[in-house]
């Protein structure tokens, strides 16, 4: 507080000095400068009656009868003669003797603007980063002591295989002599690779929490600055801190910001980024065997990293953290549900089944959104309806019920979405109709939710063709039932064309042969695909276009035939959809005369002796027991698989 007060007072003193100097300059600007001869002639002629002599500046200031002020300078060698001449002309003379401090005052006034600029600059830096205005080369990495790292493997549901893969790192940090006795070298760097939201940062913290060591976290972007050399200095400071805290873990998030391949890209190299990367390579390669420091980095783009960064001795171990499977999604949902008040009997399997392809962060967001919806409605607990609404909101956006649609638009949307649903029911047996709605969500006028019946790791040719047919069914329904088409199928046509094109050029699923067409080139500096070179002739290009068009046309005609054969059922669905705006998948299947697949959404809760259901909220401990049981089951499965592989070997 005292320091800030001093800076404020110092600032205002400088401001006053600047104002004073400006007044002095303005005062000087009012005086007219003349030569010495003219000045002395005006003295002789009685025009100037008052003269002020400033000896230190060899300056004569004269005041005329009319009040005008003029000044001139005289040589030091004739100073005495000028004074005698002035005295002989009956002029009032005032002599200002030399002042030793005058020169310093002049210097201060001349340099004051520059000093003021520097002080203001320092004040701005101090305000943005108090106490560290000039610490450009200091690392901004956060240092967490072992007691502040609260995350352990108990906070990570599922991923037992990943836990097994990093377990030896924890053991090395706890007992390095166990490995050194046998001459083993634990990896100095571990690279976590996986899609966004899969828990790479969480795993790094959990390793530090399990090992009970310091955790130093930094971001790759903080090492890339405008000034060359700052990033390299911060790297040196980061590793210097780590050596003081050893054993410890250095975690660098989004390392691709600084670790991209050198000398690549449209604009060539970037001096600051490349110097920073070089310093990182040197620091990692300079570790001695007793440093007890492990560097963990995270990225979702390992393909653009510099090869020198991935060689043995640096990031020589790559751990893939994939999207969770069905069992892991259920365990993750249970873990996050333990932090909210969940209605007893709600089974999370239906949500785990519906969220195929989602990350752990997505699942946490769904549970949190469900709790927010329940709180907004004033409920005492979160039920299945809240979870389902949260899932739909995260996937497609919030429902915009206030958006006004006229009767014609509602009819078009109803036929469009019904076309998707009917095609999905009859042509896509690997999909399950979850809900059909004509309530706008996001940029979509309506949505048909089709969920996978099982985990989808691979897709067959027939499944891809079925997805193309479902995408085209909305446009086909408009043409068959309304006799006109709209712009509502824009995204459907784009996705269908992309699938057909990939079937021809990437997956070899047509008569053009079992090969891929086109070499996709990536500029690692940009980090994205920006072009594709042709490795085929123009004749082949024409055949590719013809085949893509053929797939789209054949699927479209088949969908039109299906919809034409189900006109009565479709009209019933459309009328109910226009009236209710939303239909559950089971209701659509019943109208179509198809068997409804049973899905267990909620566990049955037995009633008491009066037949009433007693609702008791599960405690966090009870829910965590379920989560731990699921984790143990996964762990046993991993150990059994490992044992079988060992026996086979």
Coordinates of C-alpha atoms in Angstrom, one line a residue:
X1 CA 0.0 0.0 0.0
X2 CA 2.8 2.4 0.9
X3 CA 4.7 1.6 -2.2
X4 CA 1.6 2.3 -4.4
X5 CA 1.0 5.6 -2.5
X6 CA 4.6 6.7 -3.1
X7 CA 4.3 5.9 -6.8
X8 CA 1.1 8.0 -7.0
X9 CA 2.7 11.0 -5.3
X10 CA 5.8 10.6 -7.5
X11 CA 3.6 10.6 -10.6
X12 CA 1.8 13.8 -9.6
X13 CA 5.1 15.6 -8.8
X14 CA 6.3 14.8 -12.3
X15 CA 3.0 16.0 -13.8
X16 CA 3.4 19.3 -11.9
X17 CA 7.0 19.6 -13.2
X18 CA 5.9 19.0 -16.7
X19 CA 3.2 21.7 -16.3
X20 CA 5.8 24.1 -14.9
X21 CA 8.2 23.5 -17.8
X22 CA 5.4 24.0 -20.3
X23 CA 4.7 27.4 -18.6
X24 CA 8.3 28.3 -18.9
X25 CA 8.4 27.4 -22.5
X26 CA 5.2 29.4 -23.1
X27 CA 6.8 32.4 -21.4
X28 CA 9.9 32.1 -23.6
X29 CA 7.7 31.8 -26.7
X30 CA 6.2 35.3 -25.9
X31 CA 9.8 36.9 -26.0
X32 CA 11.3 38.0 -29.3
X33 CA 14.9 37.1 -30.0
X34 CA 17.1 39.8 -31.6
X35 CA 20.8 40.2 -32.4
X36 CA 23.2 41.9 -30.0
X37 CA 23.8 45.0 -32.2
X38 CA 20.0 45.7 -32.5
X39 CA 19.6 45.2 -28.7
X40 CA 22.4 47.7 -27.9
X41 CA 21.0 50.2 -30.4
X42 CA 17.6 50.1 -28.8
X43 CA 19.3 50.6 -25.4
X44 CA 21.1 53.7 -26.7
X45 CA 17.9 55.1 -28.3
X46 CA 16.1 54.7 -25.0
X47 CA 13.6 52.1 -26.3
X48 CA 14.8 49.5 -23.7
X49 CA 14.8 50.9 -20.2
X50 CA 15.2 47.7 -18.1
X51 CA 17.8 45.0 -18.7
X52 CA 18.2 41.7 -16.9
X53 CA 21.6 40.0 -17.2
X54 CA 21.8 36.2 -16.7
X55 CA 25.5 35.5 -16.4
X56 CA 25.3 31.7 -16.4
X57 CA 23.5 31.8 -19.8
X58 CA 25.3 34.9 -21.2
X59 CA 21.8 36.3 -21.9
X60 CA 20.4 39.8 -22.0
X61 CA 16.6 40.3 -21.4
X62 CA 15.3 43.7 -22.2
X63 CA 11.9 45.3 -21.5
X64 CA 10.7 48.1 -23.8
X65 CA 8.6 51.0 -22.9
X66 CA 5.5 49.4 -24.4
X67 CA 6.0 46.3 -22.3
X68 CA 7.4 44.0 -25.0
X69 CA 10.2 41.7 -23.9
X70 CA 13.2 40.9 -26.2
X71 CA 16.4 39.0 -25.5
X72 CA 19.8 38.3 -27.0
X73 CA 23.0 36.5 -26.1
X74 CA 26.5 38.0 -25.7
X75 CA 30.0 36.5 -25.8
X76 CA 31.6 35.9 -22.4
X77 CA 34.8 37.6 -23.5
X78 CA 33.0 41.1 -23.8
X79 CA 30.7 40.7 -20.9
X80 CA 32.3 43.4 -18.8
X81 CA 32.3 45.9 -21.7
X82 CA 28.6 45.4 -22.3
X83 CA 27.8 45.9 -18.6
X84 CA 29.8 49.2 -18.6
X85 CA 28.1 50.3 -21.8
X86 CA 24.6 49.6 -20.3
X87 CA 25.5 51.5 -17.2
X88 CA 26.4 54.5 -19.3
X89 CA 23.0 54.6 -20.9
X90 CA 21.0 55.1 -17.6
X91 CA 19.4 51.6 -17.9
X92 CA 18.0 49.8 -14.9
X93 CA 20.2 46.7 -14.7
X94 CA 19.5 43.5 -12.8
X95 CA 22.3 40.9 -12.7
X96 CA 21.5 37.3 -12.0
X97 CA 24.7 35.7 -10.7
X98 CA 25.8 32.1 -11.9
X99 CA 23.8 29.3 -10.2
X100 CA 25.6 25.9 -9.8
X101 CA 22.2 24.1 -9.8
X102 CA 20.9 26.0 -12.8
X103 CA 22.4 23.5 -15.2
X104 CA 20.9 20.6 -13.4
X105 CA 17.5 22.3 -13.4
X106 CA 17.8 22.8 -17.2
X107 CA 18.8 19.2 -17.7
X108 CA 15.9 18.0 -15.6
X109 CA 13.5 20.1 -17.6
X110 CA 14.9 18.9 -20.9
X111 CA 14.8 15.2 -19.9
X112 CA 11.6 15.3 -17.9
X113 CA 9.3 14.1 -20.8
X114 CA 11.5 11.0 -21.4
X115 CA 11.6 10.3 -17.6
X116 CA 7.8 10.7 -17.4
X117 CA 7.2 8.2 -20.3
X118 CA 9.5 5.6 -18.6
X119 CA 7.7 6.0 -15.3
X120 CA 4.3 5.7 -16.8
X121 CA 5.4 2.6 -18.7
X122 CA 6.7 1.0 -15.4
X123 CA 3.4 1.9 -13.7
X124 CA 1.4 0.1 -16.4
X125 CA 3.6 -3.0 -16.1
X126 CA 3.4 -2.9 -12.4
X127 CA -0.4 -2.7 -12.5
X128 CA -0.7 -5.6 -14.9
X129 CA 1.8 -7.8 -12.9
X130 CA 2.4 -6.2 -9.5
X131 CA 5.9 -6.7 -8.2
X132 CA 7.1 -8.2 -11.4
X133 CA 7.3 -5.4 -13.9
X134 CA 10.7 -6.4 -15.3
X135 CA 10.5 -10.1 -14.8
X136 CA 10.0 -11.0 -18.5
X137 CA 12.2 -14.0 -18.3
X138 CA 10.6 -15.5 -15.2
X139 CA 8.3 -18.6 -15.8
X140 CA 4.7 -18.1 -15.0
X141 CA 4.2 -21.8 -14.2
X142 CA 2.2 -22.5 -11.1
X143 CA 4.0 -24.5 -8.4
X144 CA 1.7 -26.8 -6.3
X145 CA 3.1 -28.4 -3.2
X146 CA 2.3 -32.1 -2.5
X147 CA -0.4 -31.2 0.0
X148 CA -2.2 -28.9 -2.5
X149 CA -2.4 -31.5 -5.2
X150 CA -5.8 -33.0 -4.3
X151 CA -6.3 -35.1 -7.4
X152 CA -5.6 -38.9 -7.3
X153 CA -6.7 -41.9 -9.4
X154 CA -9.8 -42.1 -7.2
X155 CA -11.0 -38.9 -8.9
X156 CA -10.7 -40.5 -12.4
X157 CA -13.4 -43.1 -13.3
X158 CA -12.5 -45.8 -15.7
X159 CA -9.3 -45.7 -17.8
X160 CA -7.7 -48.6 -15.9
X161 CA -5.4 -49.4 -18.8
X162 CA -4.0 -45.8 -18.8
X163 CA -3.5 -46.0 -15.0
X164 CA -1.6 -49.2 -15.4
X165 CA 0.6 -47.6 -18.1
X166 CA 1.7 -44.7 -15.9
X167 CA 1.9 -46.7 -12.6
X168 CA 5.7 -47.2 -13.0
X169 CA 6.2 -43.4 -13.2
X170 CA 4.6 -43.0 -9.8
X171 CA 6.7 -45.9 -8.4
X172 CA 9.8 -44.2 -9.8
X173 CA 9.0 -40.9 -8.1
X174 CA 8.3 -42.7 -4.8
X175 CA 11.3 -45.1 -4.9
X176 CA 13.8 -44.3 -7.7
X177 CA 16.4 -46.6 -6.2
X178 CA 14.2 -49.6 -7.0
X179 CA 14.8 -49.0 -10.7
X180 CA 18.4 -47.7 -10.5
X181 CA 19.5 -51.0 -8.8
X182 CA 18.7 -52.8 -12.0
X183 CA 20.1 -50.1 -14.3
X184 CA 16.6 -49.2 -15.6
X185 CA 15.9 -45.7 -16.9
X186 CA 12.5 -44.3 -16.5
X187 CA 11.3 -42.0 -19.3
X188 CA 12.2 -38.4 -18.8
X189 CA 9.2 -37.2 -20.8
X190 CA 5.7 -38.6 -21.2
X191 CA 3.4 -37.2 -23.9
X192 CA -0.3 -37.5 -23.3
X193 CA -2.2 -37.7 -26.6
X194 CA -6.0 -37.7 -27.0
X195 CA -9.0 -35.7 -28.1
X196 CA -9.9 -32.5 -26.1
X197 CA -11.7 -33.2 -22.8
X198 CA -10.5 -36.7 -22.2
X199 CA -8.6 -35.8 -19.0
X200 CA -5.0 -35.3 -20.0
X201 CA -4.4 -32.5 -17.4
X202 CA -6.4 -34.5 -14.8
X203 CA -4.1 -37.5 -15.3
X204 CA -1.0 -35.4 -14.9
X205 CA -2.3 -34.0 -11.6
X206 CA -3.3 -37.5 -10.5
X207 CA 0.2 -38.8 -11.1
X208 CA 1.6 -36.0 -8.9
X209 CA -1.1 -36.7 -6.3
X210 CA -0.4 -40.4 -6.2
X211 CA 3.4 -39.9 -6.0
X212 CA 3.1 -37.0 -3.4
X213 CA 5.5 -34.7 -5.3
X214 CA 5.6 -31.1 -6.4
X215 CA 3.5 -30.3 -9.5
X216 CA 4.6 -27.4 -11.8
X217 CA 2.1 -26.5 -14.4
X218 CA 2.7 -24.3 -17.5
X219 CA 1.0 -23.7 -20.8
X220 CA 2.8 -23.9 -24.1
X221 CA 1.5 -20.5 -25.2
X222 CA 3.2 -18.7 -22.3
X223 CA 6.6 -19.4 -23.8
X224 CA 5.9 -17.7 -27.2
X225 CA 6.3 -13.9 -26.8
X226 CA 6.9 -11.0 -29.1
X227 CA 10.5 -10.5 -27.8
X228 CA 13.0 -13.0 -29.0
X229 CA 14.7 -14.9 -26.2
X230 CA 12.0 -14.4 -23.6
X231 CA 10.5 -17.9 -24.1
X232 CA 13.9 -19.5 -23.9
X233 CA 14.6 -17.6 -20.7
X234 CA 11.3 -18.8 -19.2
X235 CA 12.1 -22.4 -20.1
X236 CA 15.4 -22.1 -18.3
X237 CA 13.6 -20.6 -15.3
X238 CA 11.0 -23.3 -15.3
X239 CA 13.5 -26.1 -15.2
X240 CA 15.6 -24.3 -12.6
X241 CA 12.5 -24.2 -10.3
X242 CA 11.9 -27.9 -11.0
X243 CA 15.5 -28.8 -10.0
X244 CA 15.0 -27.0 -6.7
X245 CA 11.7 -28.9 -6.0
X246 CA 12.8 -32.4 -7.2
X247 CA 11.4 -34.9 -7.2
X248 CA 8.6 -33.2 -9.1
X249 CA 6.5 -33.2 -12.3
X250 CA 6.6 -30.5 -14.9
X251 CA 3.4 -30.4 -16.9
X252 CA 3.2 -28.4 -20.2
X253 CA -0.3 -28.2 -21.5
X254 CA -0.9 -27.8 -25.3
X255 CA 2.8 -28.3 -26.1
X256 CA 2.1 -28.0 -29.8
X257 CA 2.0 -24.2 -29.3
X258 CA 5.8 -24.2 -28.9
X259 CA 6.8 -27.7 -30.1
X260 CA 5.7 -27.5 -33.8
X261 CA 8.1 -28.8 -36.4
X262 CA 10.8 -26.2 -37.1
X263 CA 11.3 -24.6 -40.5
X264 CA 7.8 -25.5 -41.7
X265 CA 4.8 -23.5 -42.8
X266 CA 3.8 -20.9 -45.3
X267 CA 5.7 -18.2 -43.5
X268 CA 8.9 -20.1 -42.7
X269 CA 10.3 -20.4 -39.2
X270 CA 9.5 -18.2 -36.2
X271 CA 12.7 -17.1 -34.4
X272 CA 11.1 -16.8 -31.0
X273 CA 9.2 -20.1 -31.2
X274 CA 12.2 -22.0 -32.6
X275 CA 14.6 -20.6 -30.0
X276 CA 12.1 -21.6 -27.3
X277 CA 11.8 -25.1 -28.7
X278 CA 15.6 -25.4 -28.9
X279 CA 16.0 -24.4 -25.3
X280 CA 13.3 -27.0 -24.3
X281 CA 15.2 -29.7 -26.2
X282 CA 18.5 -28.7 -24.5
X283 CA 16.9 -28.7 -21.0
X284 CA 15.3 -32.1 -21.4
X285 CA 18.5 -33.6 -22.9
X286 CA 20.6 -32.1 -20.1
X287 CA 18.9 -33.9 -17.2
X288 CA 21.2 -36.1 -15.2
X289 CA 20.0 -39.5 -13.9
X290 CA 19.5 -38.2 -10.4
X291 CA 17.3 -35.2 -11.2
X292 CA 14.1 -37.0 -10.3
X293 CA 12.2 -34.8 -12.7
X294 CA 9.6 -36.1 -15.1
X295 CA 8.1 -33.8 -17.8
X296 CA 4.5 -34.5 -18.9
X297 CA 3.0 -32.8 -21.8
X298 CA -0.4 -32.9 -23.4
X299 CA -1.5 -32.3 -27.0
X300 CA -4.2 -33.4 -29.4
X301 CA -2.0 -32.9 -32.4
X302 CA 1.1 -35.2 -32.1
X303 CA 1.5 -35.2 -35.9
X304 CA 2.7 -31.6 -36.0
X305 CA 5.3 -31.9 -33.2
X306 CA 9.0 -31.7 -34.0
X307 CA 10.7 -35.1 -34.4
X308 CA 13.5 -34.1 -32.1
X309 CA 11.0 -33.6 -29.4
X310 CA 9.8 -37.2 -29.6
X311 CA 13.1 -39.0 -29.8
X312 CA 14.2 -41.4 -27.0
X313 CA 15.7 -39.4 -24.1
X314 CA 13.0 -36.6 -24.4
X315 CA 9.4 -37.4 -24.9
X316 CA 10.1 -41.1 -25.4
X317 CA 6.8 -42.4 -24.2
X318 CA 3.4 -41.6 -25.7
X319 CA 0.3 -42.5 -23.7
X320 CA -3.0 -42.3 -25.6
X321 CA -6.0 -41.2 -23.7
X322 CA -9.0 -42.1 -26.0
X323 CA -12.6 -41.2 -25.7
X324 CA -14.3 -43.4 -23.1
X325 CA -16.2 -46.5 -24.0
X326 CA -19.6 -47.5 -22.7
X327 CA -18.5 -48.9 -19.3
X328 CA -16.2 -46.0 -18.8
X329 CA -18.8 -43.4 -19.7
X330 CA -21.2 -44.9 -17.1
X331 CA -18.4 -44.8 -14.5
X332 CA -17.7 -41.2 -15.3
X333 CA -21.3 -40.3 -15.1
X334 CA -21.7 -42.0 -11.7
X335 CA -18.6 -40.1 -10.5
X336 CA -20.0 -36.7 -11.5
X337 CA -23.5 -37.7 -10.4
X338 CA -22.1 -38.3 -6.9
X339 CA -21.6 -34.6 -6.6
X340 CA -25.3 -33.7 -7.2
X341 CA -28.6 -34.9 -5.7
X342 CA -29.7 -37.6 -8.1
X343 CA -33.2 -39.1 -7.8
X344 CA -33.0 -42.6 -6.4
X345 CA -33.5 -45.3 -9.0
X346 CA -32.3 -43.3 -12.0
X347 CA -30.1 -45.6 -14.1
X348 CA -27.4 -43.8 -15.9
X349 CA -26.9 -46.5 -18.5
X350 CA -29.4 -44.9 -20.8
X351 CA -27.3 -41.7 -20.8
X352 CA -24.0 -43.6 -21.2
X353 CA -25.5 -45.4 -24.2
X354 CA -26.7 -42.2 -25.8
X355 CA -23.4 -40.3 -25.4
X356 CA -21.2 -42.4 -27.6
X357 CA -18.3 -40.4 -28.8
X358 CA -18.4 -37.9 -26.0
X359 CA -15.5 -37.1 -23.8
X360 CA -15.3 -36.9 -20.0
X361 CA -15.6 -33.1 -20.1
X362 CA -18.8 -33.5 -22.2
X363 CA -20.3 -35.9 -19.7
X364 CA -19.5 -33.6 -16.8
X365 CA -21.1 -30.7 -18.6
X366 CA -24.3 -32.8 -19.2
X367 CA -24.6 -33.7 -15.5
X368 CA -24.0 -30.0 -14.5
X369 CA -26.6 -28.8 -17.0
X370 CA -29.1 -31.3 -15.6
X371 CA -28.5 -30.0 -12.1
X372 CA -28.9 -26.4 -13.3
X373 CA -32.2 -27.3 -15.0
X374 CA -33.5 -29.1 -11.9
X375 CA -32.6 -26.1 -9.7
X376 CA -34.3 -23.7 -12.1
X377 CA -37.5 -25.8 -11.9
X378 CA -37.3 -25.9 -8.1
X379 CA -36.9 -29.6 -7.8
X380 CA -35.4 -31.4 -4.8
X381 CA -33.3 -33.8 -6.9
X382 CA -32.2 -34.3 -10.5
X383 CA -34.3 -36.8 -12.4
X384 CA -34.1 -38.6 -15.7
X385 CA -36.0 -35.9 -17.5
X386 CA -33.4 -33.3 -16.5
X387 CA -30.6 -35.5 -17.7
X388 CA -32.3 -36.1 -21.0
X389 CA -33.0 -32.4 -21.5
X390 CA -29.4 -31.6 -20.7
X391 CA -28.2 -34.2 -23.2
X392 CA -30.3 -32.7 -25.9
X393 CA -29.2 -29.2 -25.0
X394 CA -25.5 -30.1 -25.2
X395 CA -25.9 -32.0 -28.5
X396 CA -28.2 -29.7 -30.4
X397 CA -28.6 -26.5 -28.4
X398 CA -31.3 -25.1 -26.2
X399 CA -34.9 -25.3 -27.5
X400 CA -36.1 -22.0 -28.9
X401 CA -39.8 -22.3 -28.3
X402 CA -40.4 -18.5 -28.7
X403 CA -39.3 -18.6 -32.3
X404 CA -42.5 -18.0 -34.3
X405 CA -43.2 -20.4 -37.3
X406 CA -46.3 -20.1 -39.5
X407 CA -48.4 -23.1 -40.4
X408 CA -46.6 -23.7 -43.7
X409 CA -43.2 -23.8 -42.1
X410 CA -44.4 -26.1 -39.4
X411 CA -45.8 -28.5 -42.0
X412 CA -42.5 -28.4 -44.0
X413 CA -40.5 -29.1 -40.8
X414 CA -42.9 -31.9 -39.8
X415 CA -42.5 -33.7 -43.1
X416 CA -38.8 -33.1 -43.2
X417 CA -38.1 -34.6 -39.8
X418 CA -40.6 -37.4 -40.2
X419 CA -38.7 -38.4 -43.4
X420 CA -35.5 -38.7 -41.4
X421 CA -37.3 -40.8 -38.7
X422 CA -39.0 -43.2 -41.1
X423 CA -35.8 -43.8 -43.1
X424 CA -33.9 -44.4 -39.8
X425 CA -36.6 -46.9 -38.6
X426 CA -36.6 -49.0 -41.8
X427 CA -33.2 -48.5 -43.4
X428 CA -30.7 -48.0 -40.5
X429 CA -31.1 -51.0 -38.1
X430 CA -27.9 -49.9 -36.3
X431 CA -29.6 -46.7 -35.1
X432 CA -32.4 -46.2 -32.6
X433 CA -35.0 -43.3 -32.9
X434 CA -34.7 -41.4 -29.7
X435 CA -36.9 -38.3 -30.4
X436 CA -38.4 -36.3 -33.2
X437 CA -39.0 -32.6 -32.7
X438 CA -39.9 -29.5 -34.8
X439 CA -38.9 -27.1 -32.0
X440 CA -36.0 -25.1 -33.3
X441 CA -32.6 -25.7 -31.6
X442 CA -29.5 -23.8 -32.5
X443 CA -29.5 -23.2 -36.3
X444 CA -31.7 -26.2 -37.0
X445 CA -35.5 -25.8 -37.5
X446 CA -36.1 -29.3 -36.1
X447 CA -34.1 -32.4 -35.2
X448 CA -34.4 -36.2 -35.3
X449 CA -32.3 -37.8 -32.6
X450 CA -30.9 -41.1 -33.8
X451 CA -28.7 -42.9 -31.3
X452 CA -26.3 -45.8 -31.9
X453 CA -27.5 -49.2 -30.5
X454 CA -24.0 -50.2 -29.7
X455 CA -20.4 -48.8 -29.6
X456 CA -19.3 -47.9 -33.1
X457 CA -15.6 -48.3 -33.7
X458 CA -15.9 -49.4 -37.3
X459 CA -18.6 -48.8 -39.9
X460 CA -19.6 -51.1 -42.7
X461 CA -20.4 -50.1 -46.3
X462 CA -24.1 -50.8 -45.7
X463 CA -24.2 -48.7 -42.6
X464 CA -22.6 -45.8 -44.4
X465 CA -25.2 -46.1 -47.2
X466 CA -27.9 -46.2 -44.6
X467 CA -26.7 -43.0 -43.1
X468 CA -26.7 -41.3 -46.5
X469 CA -30.3 -42.4 -47.0
X470 CA -31.3 -41.1 -43.7
X471 CA -29.7 -37.8 -44.4
X472 CA -31.4 -37.5 -47.8
X473 CA -34.8 -38.6 -46.4
X474 CA -35.7 -35.0 -45.3
X475 CA -35.4 -33.6 -48.8
X476 CA -37.1 -36.6 -50.3
X477 CA -40.1 -36.2 -47.9
X478 CA -40.5 -32.5 -49.0
X479 CA -40.5 -33.6 -52.7
X480 CA -42.9 -36.5 -52.3
X481 CA -45.5 -34.9 -50.0
X482 CA -45.2 -31.2 -50.7
X483 CA -44.3 -31.2 -54.4
X484 CA -41.6 -28.6 -53.7
X485 CA -38.2 -28.4 -51.9
X486 CA -36.7 -25.9 -49.4
X487 CA -33.2 -24.8 -48.2
X488 CA -33.6 -26.8 -45.0
X489 CA -31.6 -29.7 -46.4
X490 CA -28.4 -27.8 -46.8
X491 CA -26.5 -29.5 -44.0
X492 CA -28.0 -32.9 -44.8
X493 CA -26.8 -32.7 -48.4
X494 CA -23.3 -31.5 -47.4
X495 CA -22.9 -34.5 -45.0
X496 CA -24.3 -37.0 -47.4
X497 CA -22.0 -35.8 -50.2
X498 CA -19.0 -36.0 -47.8
X499 CA -19.8 -39.5 -46.8
X500 CA -20.2 -40.6 -50.5
X501 CA -17.0 -38.9 -51.5
X502 CA -15.0 -40.6 -48.7
X503 CA -16.4 -43.9 -49.6
X504 CA -15.0 -43.5 -53.1
X505 CA -11.7 -41.7 -52.4
X506 CA -10.6 -42.8 -49.0
X507 CA -12.2 -46.2 -48.1
X508 CA -12.2 -48.0 -51.4
X509 CA -15.8 -49.0 -51.2
X510 CA -16.7 -48.8 -54.9
X511 CA -15.9 -50.4 -58.3
X512 CA -13.0 -47.9 -58.8
X513 CA -10.8 -50.2 -56.8
X514 CA -9.3 -50.9 -53.5
X515 CA -7.3 -47.8 -53.2
X516 CA -7.4 -44.2 -52.0
X517 CA -7.3 -41.2 -54.2
X518 CA -5.6 -37.9 -53.5
X519 CA -2.7 -37.0 -51.1
X520 CA -3.8 -34.8 -48.3
X521 CA -1.1 -32.3 -47.5
X522 CA -0.8 -30.5 -44.2
X523 CA 1.2 -27.5 -43.3
X524 CA 2.3 -28.2 -39.7
X525 CA 2.7 -24.5 -39.0
X526 CA -1.0 -24.0 -39.7
X527 CA -1.9 -27.3 -38.1
X528 CA -4.7 -28.1 -40.5
X529 CA -5.4 -29.6 -43.9
X530 CA -5.4 -26.8 -46.5
X531 CA -5.1 -28.7 -49.7
X532 CA -5.0 -32.1 -51.5
X533 CA -2.8 -32.9 -54.4
X534 CA -4.1 -35.2 -57.2
X535 CA -2.4 -38.5 -57.7
X536 CA -4.8 -39.5 -60.5
X537 CA -5.7 -38.5 -64.0
X538 CA -8.5 -36.3 -65.1
X539 CA -10.3 -39.3 -66.5
X540 CA -10.3 -40.9 -63.0
X541 CA -11.5 -37.6 -61.5
X542 CA -14.5 -37.7 -63.8
X543 CA -15.2 -41.3 -62.7
X544 CA -15.0 -40.2 -59.1
X545 CA -17.5 -37.5 -59.7
X546 CA -19.8 -39.9 -61.5
X547 CA -19.6 -42.5 -58.8
X548 CA -20.3 -40.0 -56.0
X549 CA -23.3 -38.7 -57.9
X550 CA -24.4 -42.3 -58.6
X551 CA -24.3 -43.2 -54.8
X552 CA -26.3 -40.1 -53.9
X553 CA -28.9 -40.6 -56.7
X554 CA -29.4 -44.3 -55.9
X555 CA -29.9 -43.6 -52.2
X556 CA -32.3 -40.8 -52.9
X557 CA -34.5 -42.8 -55.2
X558 CA -34.6 -45.7 -52.7
X559 CA -35.7 -43.3 -50.0
X560 CA -38.4 -41.8 -52.2
X561 CA -39.8 -45.2 -52.9
X562 CA -39.9 -46.1 -49.1
X563 CA -41.6 -42.8 -48.2
X564 CA -44.1 -43.2 -51.0
X565 CA -45.1 -46.7 -49.6
X566 CA -45.7 -45.3 -46.1
X567 CA -47.8 -42.2 -46.9
X568 CA -50.6 -43.0 -44.5
X569 CA -48.3 -43.6 -41.5
X570 CA -46.2 -40.5 -42.3
X571 CA -49.3 -38.3 -42.4
X572 CA -50.4 -39.6 -39.0
X573 CA -46.9 -38.8 -37.6
X574 CA -46.9 -35.4 -39.2
X575 CA -50.3 -34.4 -37.7
X576 CA -49.3 -35.5 -34.2
X577 CA -45.9 -33.7 -34.6
X578 CA -47.6 -30.5 -35.7
X579 CA -49.9 -30.8 -32.7
X580 CA -47.5 -31.8 -30.0
X581 CA -44.2 -30.6 -31.5
X582 CA -42.2 -33.5 -30.0
X583 CA -42.6 -37.3 -30.3
X584 CA -40.7 -40.0 -28.5
X585 CA -39.1 -42.6 -30.6
X586 CA -41.3 -45.4 -29.2
X587 CA -44.5 -43.6 -30.3
X588 CA -43.1 -43.2 -33.9
X589 CA -42.2 -46.9 -34.0
X590 CA -45.7 -47.9 -32.9
X591 CA -47.4 -45.8 -35.6
X592 CA -45.1 -47.4 -38.2
X593 CA -46.0 -50.9 -36.8
X594 CA -42.5 -51.7 -35.8
X595 CA -41.4 -53.5 -32.7
X596 CA -40.3 -51.1 -29.9
X597 CA -36.9 -52.0 -28.6
X598 CA -36.9 -52.1 -24.8
X599 CA -34.5 -49.8 -23.0
X600 CA -34.0 -49.8 -19.3
X601 CA -34.1 -46.1 -18.3
X602 CA -34.8 -46.4 -14.6
X603 CA -34.4 -49.2 -12.1
X604 CA -37.5 -50.4 -10.4
X605 CA -37.8 -49.2 -6.8
X606 CA -39.9 -51.6 -4.7
X607 CA -42.7 -50.0 -2.7
X608 CA -43.3 -50.3 1.1
X609 CA -46.1 -52.2 2.7
X610 CA -48.6 -49.6 1.5
X611 CA -47.4 -49.9 -2.0
X612 CA -45.9 -46.4 -2.0
X613 CA -42.4 -45.7 -3.3
X614 CA -40.0 -44.3 -0.7
X615 CA -37.6 -41.9 -2.3
X616 CA -34.4 -41.5 -0.4
X617 CA -31.4 -39.6 -1.8
X618 CA -28.3 -41.6 -2.1
X619 CA -25.4 -40.2 -0.2
X620 CA -22.1 -39.3 -1.8
X621 CA -20.4 -42.2 -0.1
X622 CA -23.0 -44.7 -1.3
X623 CA -22.6 -43.4 -4.9
X624 CA -18.8 -43.5 -4.7
X625 CA -19.0 -47.1 -3.6
X626 CA -20.8 -47.9 -6.9
X627 CA -18.1 -45.9 -8.8
X628 CA -15.3 -47.8 -7.0
X629 CA -17.0 -51.1 -7.7
X630 CA -17.3 -50.3 -11.4
X631 CA -13.6 -49.3 -11.4
X632 CA -12.6 -52.5 -9.7
X633 CA -14.5 -54.5 -12.2
X634 CA -12.7 -52.8 -15.0
X635 CA -9.4 -53.2 -13.3
X636 CA -10.0 -57.0 -12.8
X637 CA -10.9 -57.3 -16.5
X638 CA -7.6 -55.5 -17.5
X639 CA -5.6 -57.8 -15.2
X640 CA -7.3 -60.9 -16.6
X641 CA -6.6 -59.8 -20.1
X642 CA -2.9 -59.2 -19.2
X643 CA -2.7 -62.6 -17.6
X644 CA -4.1 -64.3 -20.7
X645 CA -1.6 -62.5 -23.0
X646 CA 1.2 -63.6 -20.7
X647 CA 0.1 -67.2 -20.8
X648 CA -0.2 -67.1 -24.5
X649 CA 3.3 -65.7 -24.8

